[in-house]
Amino acid sequence: MNVAIIGAGAAGCFCALLLKRRLPEAQVDVYEGGSKALAKLAITGGGRCNLTNTFRDIRSLQEAYPRGAQLMKRAFCQFDHEATMRWFEAEGVALTVQDDQCVFPRSQDAMQIVHTLLRGMERAGVGLHLRHKVSRIEPLATTGFEISFMADAPAVHADVVIVTTGGSPRPQGLDFLAPLTLKIEPPVPSLFSFNISGMSDLMGIVANAVSVRLAGTKFRADGALLITHWGMSGPAILKLSSHAARHLAEVNYRAQLIVNWLADATEDDARLLIEQMQHGEGGKLVANARPSQIPSRLWLALTRRAGLRPDQRWSEVGRKQMNRLASILTADTYPIEGQSRHKEEFVTCGGISLNELNLNTLATKKHPNLYLAGEVLDVDAITGGFNLQAAWSMAYVVANGVAANSIGQTVKTA
Ligand SMILES: Cc1cc2nc3c(=O)[nH]c(=O)nc-3n(C[C@H](O)[C@H](O)[C@H](O)COP(=O)(O)OP(=O)(O)OC[C@H]3O[C@@H](n4cnc5c(N)ncnc54)[C@H](O)[C@@H]3O)c2cc1C
């Protein structure tokens, strides 16, 4: 059997390695458009590679995977985060778990993951062809596929094709798949910061536990929020951008962001908190007595907006000011005016529709010997190692599916 894997990213390389170990007699070739394999993996996690997550803080997969949770649930029956950690440890990569449940190599070096995969591929006998950008995959009338390349490399024939070309925010990025007539969910960016003008005075402030939502929608998220020169970022905003990626693209990144600086407290809770401060700290200045979770610089800005003076004593704060402050603390509204990249890290929402797939093997229904894995599919996650976990899990499912198919078995899931 002759297998062509298109794209030497996390999903493609992991799949190639697993498949060649399972089927040593098969010819497994990886075709990569760039001059290096695993170039993106090398820069993940700021060069440290957040390769998975313990999932301890995730109640349902939908929380981590706004698109593709069902697929991931099935994939986890074959290869989940614990299997991923065991696999890398068995290959000699010691791992460490951070307090936020993100998993990194203990070396804090993404290149250790890159070298582990590349060394494994080389030892197993996978063929790696760099600078081979695929321009077209054509199903043949008999069996198999013809794969053509951009440059002058000759076309090749493969019995089985596995497409792992990653995300692409441009719809043309998937043109090479046109002859296969697969449905594509239009790609749009996910994981971005919000541009909000007038925030630069508060730049650098981190509020550790806020909840954020988009007015008039069901989209909400919680976590830490960072005020930047351009607007707002941090885990809560990135999570919201991921869950609302398609909606925000549709409204051209113009929306009202509502911030609850007291996490899930209601306006009544906030009023009670202020009353308690009036009673307990009545003699203190507004500037000097604040809820512990709100940083002092932010507190000054919020109280000023509520009409309170920093040199005013709590005992002098009237009912109207109190109501206004309670409303600002729990439903502070900002106009989103656009989006910008967060540390160059982004993923694509959209890609090949999951309706095209047999979810047990990730083979396409239209072409049983064509498989897909990774970000090329309409699967993406919030930050925290979940995107790479999706690549590992899907790559495993495909390798398992191809191997089982080659010996006429059906894939069993746990
Ligand atoms: C800066 C940055 C940091 C990130 N950090 C993290 C992190 O720490 N943890 C995490 O979980 N996720 C992270 N992500 C997301 C994660 O890297 C991706 O979700 C993951 O790499 C997707 O794997 P993939 O194999 O599907 O695609 P990719 O890794 O993108 O690989 C696709 C490969 O296909 C090749 N290709 C594309 N088109 C063609 C073609 N026509 N012919 C041949 N080859 C082609 C590309 O050149 C590429 O090498 C990060 C993303 C970025 C941009």
PDB file of C-alpha atoms and ligand atoms in Angstrom, residues 6-12 31-34 36 38-41 43-46 49-52 104 132-135 164-167 173 176 343-347 373-376 384-389 391, ligand 1:
ATOM      1  CA  ILE A   6      -0.110  16.040   2.616  1.00  0.00           C
ATOM      2  CA  GLY A   7       1.411  18.490   5.131  1.00  0.00           C
ATOM      3  CA  ALA A   8       4.268  17.840   7.593  1.00  0.00           C
ATOM      4  CA  GLY A   9       2.653  19.516  10.592  1.00  0.00           C
ATOM      5  CA  ALA A  10       1.742  18.052  13.975  1.00  0.00           C
ATOM      6  CA  ALA A  11      -1.096  15.885  12.614  1.00  0.00           C
ATOM      7  CA  GLY A  12       0.734  14.765   9.436  1.00  0.00           C
ATOM      8  CA  TYR A  31       4.687  15.924   1.146  1.00  0.00           C
ATOM      9  CA  GLU A  32       5.318  19.340   2.727  1.00  0.00           C
ATOM     10  CA  GLY A  33       4.995  22.665   0.882  1.00  0.00           C
ATOM     11  CA  GLY A  34       7.502  24.501   3.077  1.00  0.00           C
ATOM     12  CA  LYS A  36      10.949  22.538   6.981  1.00  0.00           C
ATOM     13  CA  LEU A  38       6.953  20.900  11.842  1.00  0.00           C
ATOM     14  CA  ALA A  39       7.813  24.595  11.428  1.00  0.00           C
ATOM     15  CA  LYS A  40       4.696  25.701  13.316  1.00  0.00           C
ATOM     16  CA  LEU A  41       5.101  23.134  16.072  1.00  0.00           C
ATOM     17  CA  ILE A  43       7.042  27.975  17.659  1.00  0.00           C
ATOM     18  CA  THR A  44       4.026  26.739  19.603  1.00  0.00           C
ATOM     19  CA  GLY A  45       3.598  27.858  23.187  1.00  0.00           C
ATOM     20  CA  GLY A  46       6.142  30.651  22.656  1.00  0.00           C
ATOM     21  CA  CYS A  49       5.108  23.780  23.044  1.00  0.00           C
ATOM     22  CA  ASN A  50       1.977  23.450  25.128  1.00  0.00           C
ATOM     23  CA  LEU A  51       1.381  19.962  23.723  1.00  0.00           C
ATOM     24  CA  THR A  52      -1.777  19.062  25.676  1.00  0.00           C
ATOM     25  CA  PHE A 104       4.734  21.197  28.380  1.00  0.00           C
ATOM     26  CA  HIS A 132       6.405  19.805  -2.405  1.00  0.00           C
ATOM     27  CA  LYS A 133       3.368  22.075  -2.270  1.00  0.00           C
ATOM     28  CA  VAL A 134       0.363  20.131  -3.495  1.00  0.00           C
ATOM     29  CA  SER A 135      -1.671  21.965  -6.143  1.00  0.00           C
ATOM     30  CA  THR A 164      -3.258  17.344   7.132  1.00  0.00           C
ATOM     31  CA  THR A 165      -2.575  20.804   5.695  1.00  0.00           C
ATOM     32  CA  GLY A 166      -3.638  22.765   8.787  1.00  0.00           C
ATOM     33  CA  GLY A 167      -5.784  25.871   9.017  1.00  0.00           C
ATOM     34  CA  GLY A 173      -5.940  27.719   0.812  1.00  0.00           C
ATOM     35  CA  PHE A 176      -6.152  22.010  -4.171  1.00  0.00           C
ATOM     36  CA  LYS A 343       1.269  36.858  20.179  1.00  0.00           C
ATOM     37  CA  GLU A 344       1.056  35.539  16.587  1.00  0.00           C
ATOM     38  CA  GLU A 345      -0.926  32.590  17.932  1.00  0.00           C
ATOM     39  CA  PHE A 346      -4.144  31.959  16.074  1.00  0.00           C
ATOM     40  CA  VAL A 347      -6.174  29.092  14.732  1.00  0.00           C
ATOM     41  CA  ALA A 373      -6.930  15.183  10.264  1.00  0.00           C
ATOM     42  CA  GLY A 374      -5.989  18.343  12.154  1.00  0.00           C
ATOM     43  CA  GLU A 375      -6.886  21.970  11.676  1.00  0.00           C
ATOM     44  CA  VAL A 376      -7.803  21.484   7.995  1.00  0.00           C
ATOM     45  CA  GLY A 384      -4.243  25.713  26.546  1.00  0.00           C
ATOM     46  CA  GLY A 385      -2.861  22.783  24.504  1.00  0.00           C
ATOM     47  CA  PHE A 386      -6.274  21.724  23.171  1.00  0.00           C
ATOM     48  CA  ASN A 387      -5.468  22.431  19.514  1.00  0.00           C
ATOM     49  CA  LEU A 388      -2.385  20.232  19.484  1.00  0.00           C
ATOM     50  CA  GLN A 389      -4.318  17.562  21.383  1.00  0.00           C
ATOM     51  CA  ALA A 391      -4.020  17.097  16.040  1.00  0.00           C
TER      52      ALA A 391
HETATM   53  C1  LIG B   1       2.244  30.892  16.947  1.00  0.00           C
HETATM   54  C2  LIG B   1       1.337  29.739  17.288  1.00  0.00           C
HETATM   55  C3  LIG B   1       1.475  29.117  18.529  1.00  0.00           C
HETATM   56  C4  LIG B   1       0.632  28.051  18.869  1.00  0.00           C
HETATM   57  N1  LIG B   1       0.803  27.446  20.078  1.00  0.00           N
HETATM   58  C5  LIG B   1       0.019  26.388  20.412  1.00  0.00           C
HETATM   59  C6  LIG B   1       0.237  25.676  21.634  1.00  0.00           C
HETATM   60  O1  LIG B   1       1.157  25.970  22.407  1.00  0.00           O
HETATM   61  N2  LIG B   1      -0.598  24.636  21.917  1.00  0.00           N
HETATM   62  C7  LIG B   1      -1.603  24.244  21.064  1.00  0.00           C
HETATM   63  O2  LIG B   1      -2.328  23.292  21.374  1.00  0.00           O
HETATM   64  N3  LIG B   1      -1.783  24.860  19.876  1.00  0.00           N
HETATM   65  C8  LIG B   1      -0.988  25.911  19.533  1.00  0.00           C
HETATM   66  N4  LIG B   1      -1.178  26.521  18.322  1.00  0.00           N
HETATM   67  C9  LIG B   1      -2.123  25.911  17.350  1.00  0.00           C
HETATM   68  C10 LIG B   1      -1.461  24.652  16.746  1.00  0.00           C
HETATM   69  O3  LIG B   1      -0.131  24.946  16.375  1.00  0.00           O
HETATM   70  C11 LIG B   1      -2.223  24.133  15.528  1.00  0.00           C
HETATM   71  O4  LIG B   1      -3.576  23.923  15.880  1.00  0.00           O
HETATM   72  C12 LIG B   1      -1.606  22.805  15.027  1.00  0.00           C
HETATM   73  O5  LIG B   1      -0.281  23.027  14.605  1.00  0.00           O
HETATM   74  C13 LIG B   1      -2.418  22.235  13.877  1.00  0.00           C
HETATM   75  O6  LIG B   1      -1.730  21.100  13.393  1.00  0.00           O
HETATM   76  P1  LIG B   1      -1.932  20.593  11.886  1.00  0.00           P
HETATM   77  O7  LIG B   1      -0.997  19.459  11.708  1.00  0.00           O
HETATM   78  O8  LIG B   1      -3.357  20.412  11.614  1.00  0.00           O
HETATM   79  O9  LIG B   1      -1.465  21.843  11.009  1.00  0.00           O
HETATM   80  P2  LIG B   1      -0.048  22.550  10.905  1.00  0.00           P
HETATM   81  O10 LIG B   1       0.769  22.283  12.105  1.00  0.00           O
HETATM   82  O11 LIG B   1      -0.359  23.959  10.557  1.00  0.00           O
HETATM   83  O12 LIG B   1       0.658  21.831   9.685  1.00  0.00           O
HETATM   84  C14 LIG B   1       0.156  21.909   8.377  1.00  0.00           C
HETATM   85  C15 LIG B   1       1.310  21.716   7.412  1.00  0.00           C
HETATM   86  O13 LIG B   1       0.798  21.546   6.089  1.00  0.00           O
HETATM   87  C16 LIG B   1       1.620  22.274   5.178  1.00  0.00           C
HETATM   88  N5  LIG B   1       0.821  22.569   3.973  1.00  0.00           N
HETATM   89  C17 LIG B   1      -0.234  23.440   3.867  1.00  0.00           C
HETATM   90  N6  LIG B   1      -0.722  23.411   2.608  1.00  0.00           N
HETATM   91  C18 LIG B   1       0.022  22.518   1.912  1.00  0.00           C
HETATM   92  C19 LIG B   1      -0.011  22.047   0.565  1.00  0.00           C
HETATM   93  N7  LIG B   1      -0.909  22.496  -0.318  1.00  0.00           N
HETATM   94  N8  LIG B   1       0.910  21.122   0.205  1.00  0.00           N
HETATM   95  C20 LIG B   1       1.831  20.639   1.082  1.00  0.00           C
HETATM   96  N9  LIG B   1       1.913  21.055   2.370  1.00  0.00           N
HETATM   97  C21 LIG B   1       1.010  21.978   2.775  1.00  0.00           C
HETATM   98  C22 LIG B   1       2.018  23.514   5.972  1.00  0.00           C
HETATM   99  O14 LIG B   1       3.172  24.112   5.423  1.00  0.00           O
HETATM  100  C23 LIG B   1       2.250  22.919   7.362  1.00  0.00           C
HETATM  101  O15 LIG B   1       3.574  22.483   7.537  1.00  0.00           O
HETATM  102  C24 LIG B   1      -0.360  27.596  17.956  1.00  0.00           C
HETATM  103  C25 LIG B   1      -0.503  28.227  16.710  1.00  0.00           C
HETATM  104  C26 LIG B   1       0.333  29.277  16.375  1.00  0.00           C
HETATM  105  C27 LIG B   1       0.178  29.950  15.032  1.00  0.00           C
END
